[in-house]
Amino acid sequence: FVNWCLGQNNIKGAGAIGNHYLNWGTKLDVPTYGAIVIFKTYHLGFYMGENADGTLKILHGNWSNKVT
């Protein structure tokens, strides 16, 4: 999903495999809206903020074949 979104905006991503993004782009110390988040499972998503309990709001796809 992340790679597809990047491609739709003429940005060359690191491909469809999540761990390929470990050395792609610039690592941020503090998350910024729209930044790519890499989970320990190498699933990717876009940072959208935080919930009141401190959990992250992430826009991601290809999880149960849907975008959430």
mmCIF file of N, CA and C in Angstrom:
data_model
loop_
_atom_site.group_PDB
_atom_site.id
_atom_site.type_symbol
_atom_site.label_atom_id
_atom_site.label_comp_id
_atom_site.label_asym_id
_atom_site.label_seq_id
_atom_site.Cartn_x
_atom_site.Cartn_y
_atom_site.Cartn_z
ATOM 1 N N PHE A 1 0.826 -1.195 0.000
ATOM 2 C CA PHE A 1 0.000 0.000 0.000
ATOM 3 C C PHE A 1 0.872 1.261 0.000
ATOM 4 N N VAL A 2 1.849 1.298 0.880
ATOM 5 C CA VAL A 2 2.722 2.477 0.955
ATOM 6 C C VAL A 2 3.460 2.666 -0.366
ATOM 7 N N ASN A 3 4.034 1.595 -0.898
ATOM 8 C CA ASN A 3 4.759 1.707 -2.160
ATOM 9 C C ASN A 3 3.840 2.174 -3.285
ATOM 10 N N TRP A 4 2.609 1.676 -3.296
ATOM 11 C CA TRP A 4 1.639 2.094 -4.308
ATOM 12 C C TRP A 4 1.328 3.584 -4.159
ATOM 13 N N CYS A 5 1.095 4.039 -2.933
ATOM 14 C CA CYS A 5 0.793 5.461 -2.698
ATOM 15 C C CYS A 5 1.948 6.344 -3.148
ATOM 16 N N LEU A 6 3.154 5.939 -2.830
ATOM 17 C CA LEU A 6 4.318 6.719 -3.258
ATOM 18 C C LEU A 6 4.364 6.799 -4.776
ATOM 19 N N GLY A 7 4.172 5.668 -5.442
ATOM 20 C CA GLY A 7 4.185 5.634 -6.901
ATOM 21 C C GLY A 7 3.125 6.523 -7.523
ATOM 22 N N GLN A 8 1.954 6.621 -6.888
ATOM 23 C CA GLN A 8 0.889 7.481 -7.392
ATOM 24 C C GLN A 8 1.285 8.948 -7.339
ATOM 25 N N ASN A 9 2.321 9.263 -6.549
ATOM 26 C CA ASN A 9 2.808 10.629 -6.414
ATOM 27 C C ASN A 9 4.201 10.794 -7.008
ATOM 28 N N ASN A 10 4.540 9.890 -7.937
ATOM 29 C CA ASN A 10 5.823 9.930 -8.649
ATOM 30 C C ASN A 10 7.029 9.900 -7.720
ATOM 31 N N ILE A 11 6.904 9.168 -6.610
ATOM 32 C CA ILE A 11 8.017 8.975 -5.686
ATOM 33 C C ILE A 11 8.410 7.506 -5.771
ATOM 34 N N LYS A 12 9.690 7.245 -6.016
ATOM 35 C CA LYS A 12 10.157 5.869 -6.104
ATOM 36 C C LYS A 12 10.366 5.335 -4.688
ATOM 37 N N GLY A 13 9.547 4.372 -4.323
ATOM 38 C CA GLY A 13 9.674 3.746 -3.017
ATOM 39 C C GLY A 13 10.738 2.666 -3.033
ATOM 40 N N ALA A 14 10.769 1.863 -1.980
ATOM 41 C CA ALA A 14 11.759 0.798 -1.862
ATOM 42 C C ALA A 14 11.187 -0.554 -2.269
ATOM 43 N N GLY A 15 9.979 -0.559 -2.807
ATOM 44 C CA GLY A 15 9.372 -1.804 -3.244
ATOM 45 C C GLY A 15 8.250 -2.245 -2.326
ATOM 46 N N ALA A 16 7.769 -3.451 -2.571
ATOM 47 C CA ALA A 16 6.599 -3.955 -1.860
ATOM 48 C C ALA A 16 6.948 -4.711 -0.583
ATOM 49 N N ILE A 17 8.223 -4.882 -0.293
ATOM 50 C CA ILE A 17 8.635 -5.613 0.906
ATOM 51 C C ILE A 17 9.015 -4.606 1.987
ATOM 52 N N GLY A 18 8.325 -4.696 3.118
ATOM 53 C CA GLY A 18 8.459 -3.690 4.172
ATOM 54 C C GLY A 18 9.864 -3.455 4.686
ATOM 55 N N ASN A 19 10.655 -4.525 4.867
ATOM 56 C CA ASN A 19 11.984 -4.307 5.435
ATOM 57 C C ASN A 19 12.927 -3.592 4.472
ATOM 58 N N HIS A 20 12.549 -3.470 3.206
ATOM 59 C CA HIS A 20 13.362 -2.704 2.261
ATOM 60 C C HIS A 20 13.325 -1.211 2.589
ATOM 61 N N TYR A 21 12.394 -0.791 3.418
ATOM 62 C CA TYR A 21 12.286 0.620 3.790
ATOM 63 C C TYR A 21 13.158 0.978 4.992
ATOM 64 N N LEU A 22 13.829 0.001 5.592
ATOM 65 C CA LEU A 22 14.655 0.282 6.763
ATOM 66 C C LEU A 22 15.771 1.275 6.462
ATOM 67 N N ASN A 23 16.285 1.264 5.261
ATOM 68 C CA ASN A 23 17.364 2.189 4.873
ATOM 69 C C ASN A 23 16.924 3.159 3.784
ATOM 70 N N TRP A 24 15.625 3.388 3.675
ATOM 71 C CA TRP A 24 15.066 4.278 2.661
ATOM 72 C C TRP A 24 14.604 5.549 3.348
ATOM 73 N N GLY A 25 14.835 6.680 2.759
ATOM 74 C CA GLY A 25 14.356 7.939 3.324
ATOM 75 C C GLY A 25 15.218 8.426 4.473
ATOM 76 N N THR A 26 14.642 9.262 5.308
ATOM 77 C CA THR A 26 15.343 9.867 6.439
ATOM 78 C C THR A 26 14.663 9.457 7.730
ATOM 79 N N LYS A 27 15.421 8.890 8.660
ATOM 80 C CA LYS A 27 14.872 8.484 9.947
ATOM 81 C C LYS A 27 14.561 9.729 10.774
ATOM 82 N N LEU A 28 13.377 9.749 11.369
ATOM 83 C CA LEU A 28 12.946 10.871 12.199
ATOM 84 C C LEU A 28 12.995 10.488 13.669
ATOM 85 N N ASP A 29 13.396 11.422 14.523
ATOM 86 C CA ASP A 29 13.384 11.184 15.966
ATOM 87 C C ASP A 29 11.986 11.345 16.539
ATOM 88 N N VAL A 30 11.195 12.214 15.901
ATOM 89 C CA VAL A 30 9.820 12.472 16.324
ATOM 90 C C VAL A 30 8.925 12.254 15.109
ATOM 91 N N PRO A 31 7.860 11.446 15.246
ATOM 92 C CA PRO A 31 6.998 11.210 14.085
ATOM 93 C C PRO A 31 6.339 12.493 13.588
ATOM 94 N N THR A 32 6.213 12.595 12.297
ATOM 95 C CA THR A 32 5.599 13.736 11.626
ATOM 96 C C THR A 32 4.436 13.219 10.782
ATOM 97 N N TYR A 33 3.366 13.985 10.708
ATOM 98 C CA TYR A 33 2.182 13.603 9.935
ATOM 99 C C TYR A 33 2.590 13.175 8.533
ATOM 100 N N GLY A 34 2.169 11.990 8.136
ATOM 101 C CA GLY A 34 2.460 11.471 6.799
ATOM 102 C C GLY A 34 3.734 10.655 6.709
ATOM 103 N N ALA A 35 4.522 10.632 7.775
ATOM 104 C CA ALA A 35 5.768 9.846 7.755
ATOM 105 C C ALA A 35 5.435 8.361 7.633
ATOM 106 N N ILE A 36 6.337 7.608 7.062
ATOM 107 C CA ILE A 36 6.152 6.172 6.934
ATOM 108 C C ILE A 36 6.597 5.509 8.232
ATOM 109 N N VAL A 37 5.710 4.691 8.771
ATOM 110 C CA VAL A 37 5.980 3.946 9.997
ATOM 111 C C VAL A 37 6.276 2.495 9.616
ATOM 112 N N ILE A 38 7.331 1.943 10.212
ATOM 113 C CA ILE A 38 7.682 0.546 9.978
ATOM 114 C C ILE A 38 7.480 -0.208 11.290
ATOM 115 N N PHE A 39 6.580 -1.177 11.272
ATOM 116 C CA PHE A 39 6.327 -2.000 12.448
ATOM 117 C C PHE A 39 7.382 -3.102 12.556
ATOM 118 N N LYS A 40 7.512 -3.710 13.718
ATOM 119 C CA LYS A 40 8.465 -4.805 13.906
ATOM 120 C C LYS A 40 8.211 -5.954 12.950
ATOM 121 N N THR A 41 6.969 -6.091 12.491
ATOM 122 C CA THR A 41 6.616 -7.133 11.516
ATOM 123 C C THR A 41 6.928 -6.702 10.087
ATOM 124 N N TYR A 42 7.490 -5.511 9.931
ATOM 125 C CA TYR A 42 7.809 -4.886 8.639
ATOM 126 C C TYR A 42 6.576 -4.489 7.853
ATOM 127 N N HIS A 43 5.436 -4.397 8.524
ATOM 128 C CA HIS A 43 4.245 -3.826 7.900
ATOM 129 C C HIS A 43 4.442 -2.313 7.905
ATOM 130 N N LEU A 44 3.983 -1.635 6.855
ATOM 131 C CA LEU A 44 4.181 -0.195 6.710
ATOM 132 C C LEU A 44 2.860 0.552 6.766
ATOM 133 N N GLY A 45 2.919 1.801 7.157
ATOM 134 C CA GLY A 45 1.763 2.670 7.135
ATOM 135 C C GLY A 45 2.200 4.113 7.242
ATOM 136 N N PHE A 46 1.246 5.017 7.135
ATOM 137 C CA PHE A 46 1.522 6.446 7.243
ATOM 138 C C PHE A 46 1.066 6.949 8.609
ATOM 139 N N TYR A 47 1.922 7.683 9.292
ATOM 140 C CA TYR A 47 1.618 8.240 10.608
ATOM 141 C C TYR A 47 0.565 9.335 10.471
ATOM 142 N N MET A 48 -0.512 9.205 11.242
ATOM 143 C CA MET A 48 -1.616 10.171 11.176
ATOM 144 C C MET A 48 -1.844 10.893 12.507
ATOM 145 N N GLY A 49 -1.052 10.579 13.521
ATOM 146 C CA GLY A 49 -1.203 11.211 14.823
ATOM 147 C C GLY A 49 -1.270 10.164 15.913
ATOM 148 N N GLU A 50 -1.755 10.586 17.080
ATOM 149 C CA GLU A 50 -1.869 9.676 18.214
ATOM 150 C C GLU A 50 -3.248 9.761 18.829
ATOM 151 N N ASN A 51 -3.698 8.646 19.373
ATOM 152 C CA ASN A 51 -4.946 8.605 20.122
ATOM 153 C C ASN A 51 -4.696 9.130 21.536
ATOM 154 N N ALA A 52 -5.757 9.390 22.272
ATOM 155 C CA ALA A 52 -5.649 9.914 23.637
ATOM 156 C C ALA A 52 -4.828 8.994 24.541
ATOM 157 N N ASP A 53 -4.849 7.690 24.264
ATOM 158 C CA ASP A 53 -4.105 6.745 25.103
ATOM 159 C C ASP A 53 -2.652 6.571 24.663
ATOM 160 N N GLY A 54 -2.212 7.350 23.666
ATOM 161 C CA GLY A 54 -0.831 7.304 23.211
ATOM 162 C C GLY A 54 -0.560 6.331 22.085
ATOM 163 N N THR A 55 -1.551 5.510 21.700
ATOM 164 C CA THR A 55 -1.341 4.617 20.566
ATOM 165 C C THR A 55 -1.345 5.416 19.271
ATOM 166 N N LEU A 56 -0.651 4.904 18.292
ATOM 167 C CA LEU A 56 -0.505 5.620 17.024
ATOM 168 C C LEU A 56 -1.713 5.427 16.126
ATOM 169 N N LYS A 57 -2.055 6.478 15.393
ATOM 170 C CA LYS A 57 -3.053 6.392 14.323
ATOM 171 C C LYS A 57 -2.269 6.197 13.029
ATOM 172 N N ILE A 58 -2.518 5.088 12.344
ATOM 173 C CA ILE A 58 -1.775 4.744 11.139
ATOM 174 C C ILE A 58 -2.746 4.459 10.006
ATOM 175 N N LEU A 59 -2.490 5.052 8.840
ATOM 176 C CA LEU A 59 -3.240 4.719 7.634
ATOM 177 C C LEU A 59 -2.426 3.647 6.917
ATOM 178 N N HIS A 60 -3.025 2.492 6.718
ATOM 179 C CA HIS A 60 -2.290 1.402 6.081
ATOM 180 C C HIS A 60 -3.241 0.536 5.273
ATOM 181 N N GLY A 61 -2.676 -0.264 4.420
ATOM 182 C CA GLY A 61 -3.476 -1.128 3.577
ATOM 183 C C GLY A 61 -2.882 -2.514 3.496
ATOM 184 N N ASN A 62 -3.528 -3.361 2.704
ATOM 185 C CA ASN A 62 -3.109 -4.744 2.511
ATOM 186 C C ASN A 62 -3.177 -5.548 3.802
ATOM 187 N N TRP A 63 -3.998 -5.122 4.730
ATOM 188 C CA TRP A 63 -4.215 -5.853 5.965
ATOM 189 C C TRP A 63 -5.654 -6.311 5.883
ATOM 190 N N SER A 64 -5.877 -7.600 5.740
ATOM 191 C CA SER A 64 -7.207 -8.154 5.486
ATOM 192 C C SER A 64 -7.801 -7.590 4.196
ATOM 193 N N ASN A 65 -6.935 -7.278 3.228
ATOM 194 C CA ASN A 65 -7.331 -6.771 1.919
ATOM 195 C C ASN A 65 -8.159 -5.486 1.973
ATOM 196 N N LYS A 66 -7.790 -4.590 2.886
ATOM 197 C CA LYS A 66 -8.493 -3.313 2.946
ATOM 198 C C LYS A 66 -7.570 -2.204 3.457
ATOM 199 N N VAL A 67 -7.980 -0.980 3.246
ATOM 200 C CA VAL A 67 -7.271 0.187 3.748
ATOM 201 C C VAL A 67 -7.977 0.641 5.001
ATOM 202 N N THR A 68 -7.214 0.815 6.085
ATOM 203 C CA THR A 68 -7.795 1.261 7.355
ATOM 204 C C THR A 68 -6.966 2.360 7.972
#
